[in-house]
Amino acid sequence: MEEITVKNLQYNFMTTKNIKPSGWLLKQLKIQAKGLCGNLDKVWPDIKDSAWIGGDREGWERVPYWLDGFVPLAYLLEDDDMIRRARLYIDAIIKRQNGDGWICPCGREERANYDTWATLLILKVLTVYADCSGDERIPEVVEKCLRQFDVHINFNTLRTWGAARWFEGIIPIFWLYERTHDEWLITLAKKLRVQGFDWKGLFETGFIDEFAADKRYDLFSHIVNVAMMLKSEALTSLISGGNPDEFAETALKYLFEKHGTAAEHFNGDENLSGTSPIHGTELCGVVETMYSYEWLFAIGGNPKWLDRLERIAFNSLPAAISPDMWSHQYDQMANQVASFPMSKQPFHSNNNVAHTFGLEPNFGCCTANFGQGFPKLALSAFMRSDDVLASCVLVPSAAETGINGVSVKCELKTGYPFRDNLTYRVTTEKPVKFTLSVRIPSFADSAEVDGKAVDVGQFAEIRRTWQGTETVNVRLSFKTRITERPGDMVCVWRGPLLYSVAVGEKWEKVEYWQNGVDRKFPYCDYYIYPTSKWNYALADDKFEVRENPFESGFGNAEPPIEMTAEMCEIDWDFNNGHCDEQPRSRKPLGEAERVRLIPYGCSNLRLTEFPYLKQNPKPHEKI
């Protein structure tokens, strides 16, 4: 019999009991709670009347997706009403668990054809709920479900979405194993690996190129599956050993080269769709890539995953959601100069309104799933490793934990990523020696901790005996950089923020009845029309940065930070409801003018990739 060996995480996630958001992040979470994520159980039949709670609507992934974000959001905000509503759903799901452990809403005769992706997903949600609430019922519920699932897949092997996302099951398996150390759980994890799709083989053989080039809907180049699978080998390494980072790096090298976006994500308007700035990237893919990066860091401990996490969280995530968070896009475009139905859409698989803002444009998975993005980002702010308290994602927040039997609180006050200062305030109930480990982003040009220069791209470790209340001040320095893009185009970065030409907007409210929902304000759809010029080329590399007052990060009429640049108007066509992939001509139509650039994540309409009239810009170093 093979010896069972389970590897520990390099860094342990903390829960809503330990992490308290503050500043702009707290404001952002409150906006989310007042928007779609906080109200889907009131307005959307697929949640309100789901088969998961005894109704007749969707009984597969949508309720678990929604709870995956709603539960941590409720507990992070300490919102009693949201906590009560979350428990109503969890209670209903537990009540309907079959005596043999089967938990999904289908009859016994339907089990053989039921896609057990929903089983893996609801198990993961139950562990999130247990960590937030402390509900002592959950370990038994999870164990019963996993035991039944173990038997079920002996005769009903993983199929379709469950086979593509098999590794998600390792998360609840690992969670339960940490509590029970039952060896059958590790055997089950290995069984999932045997039955599940071989993502590593897909990339090693080059077949990923064939599926992506086919431009038809499939599971193998599906952007959400690809986003999830980035953590597959890292999760497997917990039970089988091996390098947790190697496969993810191999996959990302391919994805960035063949399908990369200006925002350092990858395009997929359903399936991987190349590097064009007018192809889309699905919102589900954004939040699942974030979740993969969070796990990759926790397992392997390399801060590069947190750099990548912040790049997506501060750019691609907020860009796809309206400022009030009552509507969202299915697909976002880097060059998105309008957002109304297209007469001929450039997407591979999605429809001509997938880029509009609404309740469920194109398909409803993102409606249910986008809510996990900001709450799980907040829960990645601080992590623990032995007697190390690590500041991982540099968002305003506080962590409260016990170190060597002493109560410790660490508050981070910052306007980052819109500002370059971070102030840590550490309070201990009595003297205790530990390490405060502060991540210094690789995209900073230089950094200082309490006035002393430190290296970028790694953690600055401050180890000492802490007593009473002490402060640590961090200063980051960012330069504005011009990044090369395919098609002889460029984009502009400053630190963790990508910048876009600010395009004036006219929002049109669209109210109608569809799929049992009276789509009325505030959960109606919107079309957005441009009211200003957007057809520009960058004229030089002289940028002027201006900081503005702010409370929330991305829901502002005036962004927290902006810049101006010398740009020239050029001949660039608008056809079929979107701008052309390339301008007709790069010859300036007039003198250069100062043009306003705002953070990509603060934009709804935008031009992000454009020509550069100077030759040979320096390439931006990829993280």
Coordinates of C-alpha atoms in Angstrom, one line a residue:
M1 CA 0.0 0.0 0.0
E2 CA 1.4 3.4 -1.0
E3 CA 2.2 5.6 2.0
I4 CA -0.2 8.6 2.3
T5 CA 1.7 11.9 2.4
V6 CA -0.1 15.2 2.3
K7 CA 1.8 18.4 1.9
N8 CA 0.9 21.5 3.9
L9 CA 0.1 24.9 2.4
Q10 CA 2.9 27.4 2.4
Y11 CA 0.4 30.0 3.6
N12 CA -2.9 29.4 5.3
F13 CA -6.0 31.4 4.3
M14 CA -7.7 33.3 7.1
T15 CA -11.5 33.5 7.5
T16 CA -14.0 36.3 7.9
K17 CA -13.4 35.9 11.7
N18 CA -9.9 37.2 11.2
I19 CA -10.1 39.6 8.2
K20 CA -11.9 43.0 8.4
P21 CA -12.0 45.1 5.2
S22 CA -11.7 48.9 5.5
G23 CA -11.3 52.0 3.3
W24 CA -12.1 51.8 -0.3
L25 CA -12.4 48.0 -0.2
L26 CA -15.1 48.1 2.5
K27 CA -17.0 50.7 0.4
Q28 CA -16.7 48.4 -2.6
L29 CA -18.1 45.4 -0.7
K30 CA -21.0 47.6 0.5
I31 CA -21.8 48.6 -3.1
Q32 CA -21.7 44.9 -4.0
A33 CA -24.1 44.1 -1.2
K34 CA -26.5 46.7 -2.4
G35 CA -26.3 45.5 -6.0
L36 CA -26.9 42.3 -7.9
C37 CA -24.9 39.9 -5.7
G38 CA -26.7 41.1 -2.5
N39 CA -30.1 40.8 -4.0
L40 CA -30.3 37.9 -6.5
D41 CA -32.3 35.9 -4.1
K42 CA -35.0 38.6 -4.3
V43 CA -35.1 39.3 -8.0
W44 CA -33.8 36.4 -10.1
P45 CA -35.9 33.2 -10.3
D46 CA -32.8 31.0 -10.9
I47 CA -31.8 31.8 -7.3
K48 CA -35.2 32.8 -5.7
D49 CA -37.0 29.7 -7.0
S50 CA -34.1 27.3 -7.5
A51 CA -34.5 23.6 -7.2
W52 CA -31.8 23.7 -4.5
I53 CA -34.3 25.1 -2.1
G54 CA -37.4 23.3 -3.3
G55 CA -38.4 25.4 -6.3
D56 CA -38.7 24.6 -10.0
R57 CA -35.8 26.7 -11.5
E58 CA -32.2 25.8 -12.2
G59 CA -30.8 23.2 -9.9
W60 CA -27.2 23.0 -11.0
E61 CA -24.5 25.6 -10.7
R62 CA -26.2 28.9 -10.2
V63 CA -27.2 28.8 -6.5
P64 CA -23.7 27.4 -5.5
Y65 CA -22.0 30.1 -7.6
W66 CA -24.0 32.8 -6.0
L67 CA -23.5 31.5 -2.4
D68 CA -19.7 31.3 -3.1
G69 CA -19.6 35.1 -3.2
F70 CA -22.7 36.0 -1.1
V71 CA -21.6 34.0 2.0
P72 CA -18.2 35.6 2.5
L73 CA -19.6 39.0 1.5
A74 CA -22.3 38.7 4.2
Y75 CA -19.8 37.8 6.9
L76 CA -17.1 40.3 5.9
L77 CA -19.8 43.0 6.2
E78 CA -21.2 41.5 9.4
D79 CA -24.6 42.1 7.8
D80 CA -27.2 40.2 10.0
D81 CA -29.9 40.1 7.3
M82 CA -27.5 38.7 4.6
I83 CA -26.2 36.2 7.1
R84 CA -29.8 35.1 7.9
R85 CA -30.6 34.7 4.2
A86 CA -27.4 32.7 3.6
R87 CA -28.3 30.4 6.4
L88 CA -31.8 29.9 4.9
Y89 CA -30.2 28.5 1.7
I90 CA -27.7 26.4 3.5
D91 CA -30.4 25.0 5.8
A92 CA -32.6 24.2 2.8
I93 CA -29.7 22.4 1.0
I94 CA -28.8 20.4 4.1
K95 CA -32.4 19.5 4.8
R96 CA -32.7 18.0 1.3
Q97 CA -29.6 15.9 1.5
N98 CA -30.5 12.3 0.8
G99 CA -29.9 9.7 3.5
D100 CA -27.1 8.1 1.5
G101 CA -25.3 11.5 1.2
W102 CA -26.4 12.7 -2.3
I103 CA -27.0 16.4 -2.0
C104 CA -27.8 17.8 -5.4
P105 CA -31.5 18.5 -6.4
C106 CA -32.4 15.6 -8.6
G107 CA -34.2 12.3 -8.3
R108 CA -32.4 9.0 -7.8
E109 CA -33.2 7.9 -11.3
E110 CA -31.6 11.1 -12.6
R111 CA -28.3 10.7 -10.9
A112 CA -26.5 8.8 -13.6
N113 CA -27.0 11.7 -16.1
Y114 CA -26.5 14.5 -13.6
D115 CA -23.3 16.4 -14.1
T116 CA -21.5 16.2 -10.8
W117 CA -19.7 19.5 -11.3
A118 CA -22.4 20.9 -9.1
T119 CA -21.5 18.4 -6.4
L120 CA -17.9 19.6 -6.4
L121 CA -19.1 23.2 -6.4
I122 CA -21.6 22.9 -3.5
L123 CA -19.0 21.0 -1.4
K124 CA -16.6 23.9 -1.9
V125 CA -19.4 26.4 -0.9
L126 CA -20.2 24.4 2.2
T127 CA -16.6 24.7 3.4
V128 CA -16.6 28.4 2.8
Y129 CA -19.8 28.6 4.9
A130 CA -18.3 26.6 7.7
D131 CA -15.2 28.8 7.8
C132 CA -17.3 31.9 7.9
S133 CA -20.1 30.7 10.3
G134 CA -18.5 28.0 12.4
D135 CA -21.5 25.8 11.7
E136 CA -20.6 22.5 13.3
R137 CA -23.0 20.5 11.0
I138 CA -20.9 21.1 7.9
P139 CA -18.1 18.5 8.4
E140 CA -20.6 15.7 8.7
V141 CA -22.6 17.0 5.7
V142 CA -19.4 17.2 3.6
E143 CA -18.2 13.7 4.7
K144 CA -21.5 12.1 3.9
C145 CA -21.6 13.7 0.5
L146 CA -18.0 12.8 -0.4
R147 CA -18.5 9.1 0.7
Q148 CA -21.5 8.8 -1.5
F149 CA -19.7 10.6 -4.4
D150 CA -16.8 8.2 -4.0
V151 CA -19.1 5.3 -4.7
H152 CA -21.1 7.1 -7.3
I153 CA -18.2 7.8 -9.6
N154 CA -17.2 4.1 -9.6
F155 CA -20.1 3.5 -11.9
N156 CA -20.9 7.0 -13.2
T157 CA -17.4 8.4 -14.0
L158 CA -16.8 12.1 -14.3
R159 CA -18.3 13.6 -17.4
T160 CA -18.5 17.0 -19.2
W161 CA -18.0 19.9 -16.8
G162 CA -17.3 17.6 -13.9
A163 CA -14.5 15.9 -15.8
A164 CA -13.1 19.3 -16.9
R165 CA -13.2 20.7 -13.4
W166 CA -12.3 17.6 -11.3
F167 CA -9.5 19.4 -9.4
E168 CA -12.0 21.7 -7.7
G169 CA -13.0 18.6 -5.6
I170 CA -9.6 18.6 -4.0
I171 CA -10.4 21.8 -2.2
P172 CA -13.3 20.3 0.0
I173 CA -11.4 17.0 0.2
F174 CA -8.3 18.7 1.6
W175 CA -10.5 20.8 3.9
L176 CA -12.1 17.7 5.4
Y177 CA -8.8 15.8 5.5
E178 CA -7.2 18.5 7.7
R179 CA -10.0 17.8 10.2
T180 CA -10.2 14.0 10.1
H181 CA -6.9 12.7 8.5
D182 CA -9.0 9.9 7.0
E183 CA -6.9 8.2 4.3
W184 CA -9.9 7.4 2.0
L185 CA -10.1 11.1 1.2
I186 CA -6.7 11.0 -0.4
T187 CA -7.6 8.0 -2.4
L188 CA -10.7 9.8 -3.6
A189 CA -8.6 12.8 -4.6
K190 CA -6.4 10.5 -6.7
K191 CA -9.5 8.9 -8.2
L192 CA -10.6 12.3 -9.4
R193 CA -7.2 12.8 -10.9
V194 CA -7.5 9.5 -12.8
Q195 CA -11.0 10.2 -14.1
G196 CA -10.6 13.9 -14.8
F197 CA -9.4 15.6 -17.9
D198 CA -5.7 15.7 -18.5
W199 CA -5.0 19.4 -18.8
K200 CA -1.3 19.0 -18.5
G201 CA -1.3 16.7 -21.5
L202 CA -3.5 19.1 -23.5
F203 CA -0.7 21.7 -23.3
E204 CA 2.2 19.3 -23.5
T205 CA 0.9 17.8 -26.7
G206 CA 0.0 21.2 -28.3
F207 CA -3.7 20.1 -28.8
I208 CA -4.7 23.2 -27.0
D209 CA -3.8 25.1 -30.2
E210 CA -6.1 22.9 -32.3
F211 CA -9.1 23.4 -30.1
A212 CA -8.5 27.2 -29.8
A213 CA -8.0 27.5 -33.6
D214 CA -11.3 25.7 -34.2
K215 CA -13.3 28.7 -32.9
R216 CA -16.2 26.5 -31.9
Y217 CA -17.7 25.9 -28.5
D218 CA -15.8 23.1 -26.6
L219 CA -14.7 22.2 -23.1
F220 CA -11.0 22.2 -23.8
S221 CA -10.4 25.8 -24.8
H222 CA -13.4 27.1 -22.7
I223 CA -12.0 30.2 -20.9
V224 CA -13.6 29.3 -17.5
N225 CA -12.3 25.8 -17.5
V226 CA -8.9 27.2 -18.5
A227 CA -9.0 29.8 -15.7
M228 CA -9.8 27.1 -13.2
M229 CA -7.3 24.6 -14.4
L230 CA -4.4 26.9 -13.7
K231 CA -4.4 25.6 -10.1
S232 CA -5.0 22.0 -11.0
E233 CA -1.4 20.7 -10.7
A234 CA -0.8 22.8 -7.6
L235 CA -3.8 21.3 -5.9
T236 CA -2.6 17.8 -7.0
S237 CA 0.8 18.5 -5.6
L238 CA -0.7 18.6 -2.1
I239 CA -1.3 14.9 -2.3
S240 CA 1.2 13.7 -5.0
G241 CA 4.1 16.1 -4.6
G242 CA 5.8 17.9 -7.4
N243 CA 6.4 21.5 -8.3
P244 CA 3.1 23.5 -7.7
D245 CA 4.0 26.3 -10.1
E246 CA 5.6 24.6 -13.1
F247 CA 2.4 23.7 -15.1
A248 CA 0.7 27.0 -14.4
E249 CA 3.7 28.9 -15.7
T250 CA 3.8 26.7 -18.8
A251 CA 0.0 27.3 -19.4
L252 CA 0.3 31.0 -18.8
K253 CA 3.2 31.5 -21.1
Y254 CA 1.0 30.0 -23.9
L255 CA -2.1 31.9 -22.9
F256 CA -0.4 35.3 -22.6
E257 CA 1.4 34.8 -26.0
K258 CA -1.5 33.4 -28.0
H259 CA -4.5 34.9 -26.2
G260 CA -3.2 37.6 -23.9
T261 CA -5.0 40.9 -23.2
A262 CA -3.6 44.4 -22.5
A263 CA -4.8 43.8 -18.9
E264 CA -2.5 40.7 -18.6
H265 CA -5.3 38.3 -18.6
F266 CA -6.4 36.2 -21.6
N267 CA -9.3 36.6 -24.1
G268 CA -12.1 34.1 -24.2
D269 CA -15.5 35.0 -25.6
E270 CA -16.6 31.6 -24.4
N271 CA -13.5 29.9 -25.8
L272 CA -10.0 31.2 -26.2
S273 CA -10.1 33.9 -28.8
G274 CA -6.7 35.3 -29.7
T275 CA -5.2 38.7 -28.8
S276 CA -7.5 41.1 -30.6
P277 CA -8.6 44.1 -28.5
I278 CA -12.1 43.7 -29.8
H279 CA -12.5 40.1 -28.8
G280 CA -13.9 39.6 -25.4
T281 CA -13.0 38.0 -22.1
E282 CA -15.7 36.4 -20.0
L283 CA -16.3 37.7 -16.4
C284 CA -16.5 34.2 -15.0
G285 CA -13.0 33.6 -16.4
V286 CA -11.8 36.7 -14.5
V287 CA -13.0 35.7 -11.1
E288 CA -11.9 32.1 -11.5
T289 CA -8.4 33.1 -12.6
M290 CA -8.2 35.3 -9.5
Y291 CA -9.2 32.2 -7.4
S292 CA -6.6 30.1 -9.1
Y293 CA -3.9 32.7 -8.3
E294 CA -5.0 32.8 -4.7
W295 CA -4.5 29.0 -4.4
L296 CA -1.3 29.0 -6.3
F297 CA 0.2 31.4 -3.9
A298 CA -1.1 29.6 -0.8
I299 CA 0.3 26.3 -2.0
G300 CA 3.6 27.4 -3.4
G301 CA 4.3 30.7 -1.6
N302 CA 5.6 32.6 -4.6
P303 CA 4.6 36.3 -4.5
K304 CA 4.4 36.4 -8.3
W305 CA 0.9 35.0 -8.1
L306 CA -0.2 37.9 -5.9
D307 CA 1.2 40.3 -8.5
R308 CA -0.9 38.6 -11.1
L309 CA -3.9 38.5 -8.8
E310 CA -3.7 42.3 -8.2
R311 CA -3.4 43.0 -11.9
I312 CA -6.6 41.2 -12.7
A313 CA -8.5 42.4 -9.5
F314 CA -7.7 46.0 -10.1
N315 CA -8.4 46.0 -13.8
S316 CA -10.4 43.3 -15.4
L317 CA -12.7 42.6 -12.5
P318 CA -14.2 46.1 -11.9
A319 CA -14.1 46.9 -15.7
A320 CA -16.9 44.3 -16.3
I321 CA -19.2 45.6 -13.6
S322 CA -21.2 48.8 -13.6
P323 CA -20.3 51.4 -10.9
D324 CA -23.4 50.5 -8.8
M325 CA -22.8 46.8 -9.3
W326 CA -26.4 46.2 -10.4
S327 CA -25.3 45.2 -13.9
H328 CA -22.4 43.5 -15.5
Q329 CA -21.0 42.3 -18.8
Y330 CA -20.5 38.8 -20.0
D331 CA -17.6 39.8 -22.1
Q332 CA -15.4 42.9 -21.7
M333 CA -13.3 44.3 -24.6
A334 CA -10.0 46.1 -24.3
N335 CA -11.1 48.5 -27.0
Q336 CA -14.7 49.0 -26.0
V337 CA -15.8 52.3 -27.4
A338 CA -19.5 51.5 -27.3
S339 CA -21.8 49.0 -25.6
F340 CA -25.0 48.5 -27.5
P341 CA -26.2 45.6 -29.7
M342 CA -23.8 45.0 -32.6
S343 CA -25.0 44.4 -36.1
K344 CA -22.1 42.0 -36.6
Q345 CA -20.2 40.9 -33.5
P346 CA -16.5 40.0 -33.5
F347 CA -16.9 37.3 -30.8
H348 CA -16.3 33.6 -31.6
S349 CA -19.2 32.0 -29.7
N350 CA -21.1 34.7 -27.8
N351 CA -24.0 36.9 -29.0
N352 CA -24.1 40.5 -30.1
V353 CA -25.1 41.8 -26.7
A354 CA -22.6 39.9 -24.6
H355 CA -20.6 43.1 -24.0
T356 CA -23.6 45.1 -22.8
F357 CA -24.3 45.7 -19.1
G358 CA -27.3 43.9 -17.7
L359 CA -28.9 41.2 -15.4
E360 CA -27.7 38.3 -17.5
P361 CA -26.3 39.3 -20.9
N362 CA -25.6 36.3 -23.2
F363 CA -25.8 33.7 -20.3
G364 CA -26.5 33.8 -16.6
C365 CA -23.4 32.0 -15.2
C366 CA -21.5 35.3 -14.7
T367 CA -24.6 36.8 -13.0
A368 CA -24.3 34.1 -10.3
N369 CA -20.5 33.8 -10.2
F370 CA -19.0 37.3 -10.4
G371 CA -19.8 37.9 -6.7
Q372 CA -16.8 35.9 -5.4
G373 CA -14.2 38.3 -6.8
F374 CA -14.0 41.1 -4.3
P375 CA -14.8 39.0 -1.1
K376 CA -12.2 36.4 -1.8
L377 CA -9.7 39.1 -2.7
A378 CA -10.4 40.6 0.8
L379 CA -9.8 37.2 2.3
S380 CA -6.4 37.1 0.6
A381 CA -5.3 40.4 2.2
F382 CA -3.4 38.6 5.0
M383 CA -2.3 35.0 5.4
R384 CA -0.5 33.0 8.0
S385 CA 2.6 30.7 8.0
D386 CA 3.8 29.5 11.4
D387 CA 4.8 32.7 13.3
V388 CA 4.6 34.8 10.1
L389 CA 1.8 37.2 9.4
A390 CA 1.9 38.0 5.7
S391 CA 0.4 41.1 4.1
C392 CA -0.3 39.6 0.7
V393 CA -2.8 41.7 -1.3
L394 CA -2.2 45.3 -0.4
V395 CA -5.8 46.4 0.2
P396 CA -7.0 48.4 3.2
S397 CA -7.9 45.9 5.8
A398 CA -7.1 44.4 9.2
A399 CA -6.1 41.0 10.5
E400 CA -6.7 39.7 14.0
T401 CA -5.0 36.4 14.9
G402 CA -3.2 34.6 17.7
I403 CA 0.6 34.2 17.4
N404 CA 2.4 32.1 20.0
G405 CA -0.6 32.4 22.3
V406 CA -0.8 36.2 22.0
S407 CA -3.5 38.2 20.4
V408 CA -2.2 40.3 17.5
K409 CA -4.0 42.9 15.3
C410 CA -2.4 44.3 12.2
E411 CA -4.2 47.2 10.4
L412 CA -3.2 48.3 6.9
K413 CA -4.2 51.8 6.0
T414 CA -3.7 52.6 2.4
G415 CA -5.2 54.0 -0.8
Y416 CA -3.2 51.5 -2.9
P417 CA -3.5 50.8 -5.8
F418 CA -4.4 54.4 -6.4
R419 CA -1.7 55.7 -4.0
D420 CA 1.8 54.5 -3.2
N421 CA 1.9 54.7 0.7
L422 CA 1.1 51.9 3.1
T423 CA 0.9 52.2 6.9
Y424 CA 0.8 49.2 9.1
R425 CA -0.3 49.5 12.7
V426 CA 0.5 46.5 14.8
T427 CA -1.1 46.0 18.2
T428 CA -0.3 43.2 20.6
E429 CA -1.8 42.4 24.0
K430 CA 1.7 41.6 25.4
P431 CA 5.2 41.3 23.9
V432 CA 5.5 38.6 21.2
K433 CA 8.1 37.8 18.7
F434 CA 7.0 37.2 15.1
T435 CA 7.5 38.2 11.5
L436 CA 5.4 40.8 9.7
S437 CA 6.0 39.9 6.1
V438 CA 5.0 42.7 3.6
R439 CA 4.8 41.9 -0.1
I440 CA 6.6 44.4 -2.3
P441 CA 5.1 44.2 -5.8
S442 CA 7.4 43.4 -8.7
F443 CA 5.9 46.2 -10.7
A444 CA 7.2 48.8 -8.2
D445 CA 10.4 50.5 -9.5
S446 CA 11.7 50.8 -6.0
A447 CA 10.4 50.5 -2.4
E448 CA 11.3 51.6 1.1
V449 CA 10.2 50.2 4.5
D450 CA 10.6 52.7 7.3
G451 CA 13.0 54.7 5.1
K452 CA 15.2 51.7 4.2
A453 CA 15.4 50.4 0.6
V454 CA 14.1 46.9 0.0
D455 CA 14.0 44.6 -3.0
V456 CA 10.9 44.5 -5.1
G457 CA 9.1 41.3 -6.2
Q458 CA 9.4 39.6 -2.8
F459 CA 8.4 39.9 0.8
A460 CA 10.1 42.4 3.1
E461 CA 10.3 40.6 6.4
I462 CA 10.2 42.6 9.7
R463 CA 11.0 40.2 12.5
R464 CA 11.2 41.5 16.0
T465 CA 9.5 41.4 19.4
W466 CA 6.3 43.5 19.0
Q467 CA 4.9 45.3 22.0
G468 CA 1.9 47.6 22.5
T469 CA 1.2 49.5 19.2
E470 CA 3.9 50.0 16.6
T471 CA 3.8 51.3 13.0
V472 CA 5.6 50.3 9.8
N473 CA 5.6 52.7 6.8
V474 CA 6.0 51.5 3.3
R475 CA 6.6 53.7 0.3
L476 CA 6.3 52.3 -3.3
S477 CA 7.6 54.1 -6.4
F478 CA 5.9 53.6 -9.7
K479 CA 6.8 54.8 -13.2
T480 CA 4.5 55.0 -16.2
R481 CA 5.4 52.4 -18.8
I482 CA 4.5 51.9 -22.4
T483 CA 3.8 48.2 -23.2
E484 CA 4.0 46.7 -26.6
R485 CA 0.9 44.8 -27.9
P486 CA 0.3 42.7 -31.0
G487 CA -0.5 44.5 -34.3
D488 CA 2.1 47.3 -33.6
M489 CA -0.1 48.7 -30.8
V490 CA 0.7 49.7 -27.3
C491 CA -0.9 50.2 -23.9
V492 CA 0.0 52.2 -20.8
W493 CA 0.7 50.9 -17.3
R494 CA 1.6 52.6 -14.0
G495 CA 2.2 50.2 -11.2
P496 CA -0.7 47.8 -10.9
L497 CA -3.1 49.9 -13.0
L498 CA -3.7 49.8 -16.7
Y499 CA -4.9 53.1 -18.2
S500 CA -7.4 53.7 -21.0
V501 CA -8.5 56.7 -23.0
A502 CA -11.6 58.1 -21.1
V503 CA -14.6 58.0 -23.5
G504 CA -17.7 60.0 -22.7
E505 CA -20.8 58.0 -21.9
K506 CA -24.5 58.2 -22.5
W507 CA -26.4 55.4 -20.6
E508 CA -29.7 54.2 -22.0
K509 CA -31.9 52.2 -19.6
V510 CA -33.5 49.1 -21.2
E511 CA -36.5 47.6 -19.3
Y512 CA -38.3 44.5 -20.6
W513 CA -39.7 41.1 -19.6
Q514 CA -37.8 37.9 -20.3
N515 CA -37.4 34.5 -18.7
G516 CA -39.8 35.2 -15.9
V517 CA -38.1 38.4 -14.9
D518 CA -39.5 41.9 -15.1
R519 CA -36.1 43.6 -15.8
K520 CA -36.7 47.0 -14.4
F521 CA -34.5 49.5 -12.7
P522 CA -32.1 48.9 -11.0
Y523 CA -31.7 45.4 -12.4
C524 CA -32.5 46.3 -16.0
D525 CA -30.1 46.3 -18.9
Y526 CA -28.2 49.3 -20.3
Y527 CA -26.8 50.4 -23.6
I528 CA -23.9 52.9 -23.5
Y529 CA -23.1 55.3 -26.4
P530 CA -19.9 57.3 -26.8
T531 CA -20.2 61.0 -26.4
S532 CA -16.5 62.0 -27.1
K533 CA -13.7 61.2 -29.5
W534 CA -11.8 57.9 -28.9
N535 CA -9.8 57.5 -32.2
Y536 CA -6.4 58.4 -30.8
A537 CA -2.7 57.4 -31.2
L538 CA -0.1 58.1 -28.5
A539 CA 2.2 60.9 -29.5
D540 CA 5.0 60.8 -26.9
D541 CA 5.9 59.3 -23.5
K542 CA 5.3 62.4 -21.4
F543 CA 2.5 61.6 -18.9
E544 CA 1.1 63.9 -16.2
V545 CA -0.4 62.1 -13.2
R546 CA -3.2 63.6 -11.0
E547 CA -4.6 62.2 -7.8
N548 CA -8.3 62.9 -6.9
P549 CA -10.1 62.6 -3.6
F550 CA -12.0 59.3 -3.3
E551 CA -13.8 56.9 -1.0
S552 CA -14.6 53.9 -3.1
G553 CA -12.1 52.6 -5.6
F554 CA -14.0 51.9 -8.8
G555 CA -17.5 53.2 -8.4
N556 CA -16.6 56.9 -8.8
A557 CA -17.7 59.5 -11.3
E558 CA -14.2 60.8 -10.8
P559 CA -11.5 58.1 -10.6
P560 CA -9.1 58.2 -7.7
I561 CA -6.1 58.7 -10.1
E562 CA -5.8 59.7 -13.7
M563 CA -3.3 61.0 -16.2
T564 CA -3.0 63.0 -19.4
A565 CA -0.9 62.3 -22.4
E566 CA -0.2 63.9 -25.7
M567 CA -2.3 62.1 -28.3
C568 CA -3.3 62.7 -31.9
E569 CA -6.6 61.9 -33.5
I570 CA -6.3 59.3 -36.4
D571 CA -8.6 57.7 -38.9
W572 CA -10.2 54.8 -37.1
D573 CA -13.5 53.3 -38.3
F574 CA -16.5 52.3 -36.2
N575 CA -18.4 49.5 -37.9
N576 CA -21.2 47.1 -36.9
G577 CA -21.4 48.6 -33.3
H578 CA -17.7 48.4 -32.5
C579 CA -14.4 50.0 -33.5
D580 CA -12.3 48.2 -36.1
E581 CA -9.4 46.0 -34.8
Q582 CA -6.9 48.4 -36.4
P583 CA -7.1 52.0 -37.5
R584 CA -7.5 52.8 -41.2
S585 CA -4.5 55.1 -41.0
R586 CA -2.0 56.0 -38.4
K587 CA -1.3 59.5 -39.9
P588 CA -2.3 62.2 -37.4
L589 CA -5.4 64.2 -38.5
G590 CA -4.2 67.3 -36.6
E591 CA -2.0 68.6 -33.9
A592 CA -1.4 66.6 -30.7
E593 CA -3.7 67.4 -27.7
R594 CA -3.8 66.5 -24.1
V595 CA -6.1 63.5 -23.7
R596 CA -7.3 62.1 -20.4
L597 CA -6.5 58.5 -19.4
I598 CA -8.2 56.8 -16.5
P599 CA -7.7 53.4 -14.8
Y600 CA -9.0 50.6 -16.9
G601 CA -11.0 49.3 -13.9
C602 CA -12.8 52.7 -13.6
S603 CA -13.9 52.7 -17.3
N604 CA -17.1 51.5 -18.9
L605 CA -16.2 52.7 -22.4
R606 CA -12.5 52.7 -23.3
L607 CA -9.7 52.7 -25.8
T608 CA -6.8 50.7 -24.2
E609 CA -4.7 49.6 -27.2
F610 CA -3.6 52.2 -29.7
P611 CA -0.7 53.1 -32.0
Y612 CA 2.4 54.8 -30.8
L613 CA 3.7 57.5 -33.1
K614 CA 7.2 57.2 -31.8
Q615 CA 9.2 54.3 -33.0
N616 CA 10.6 51.4 -31.0
P617 CA 9.0 51.8 -27.5
K618 CA 10.7 49.8 -24.8
P619 CA 8.8 46.6 -24.0
H620 CA 7.2 46.2 -20.6
E621 CA 8.7 43.5 -18.6
K622 CA 6.1 40.8 -18.0
I623 CA 5.5 39.6 -14.4

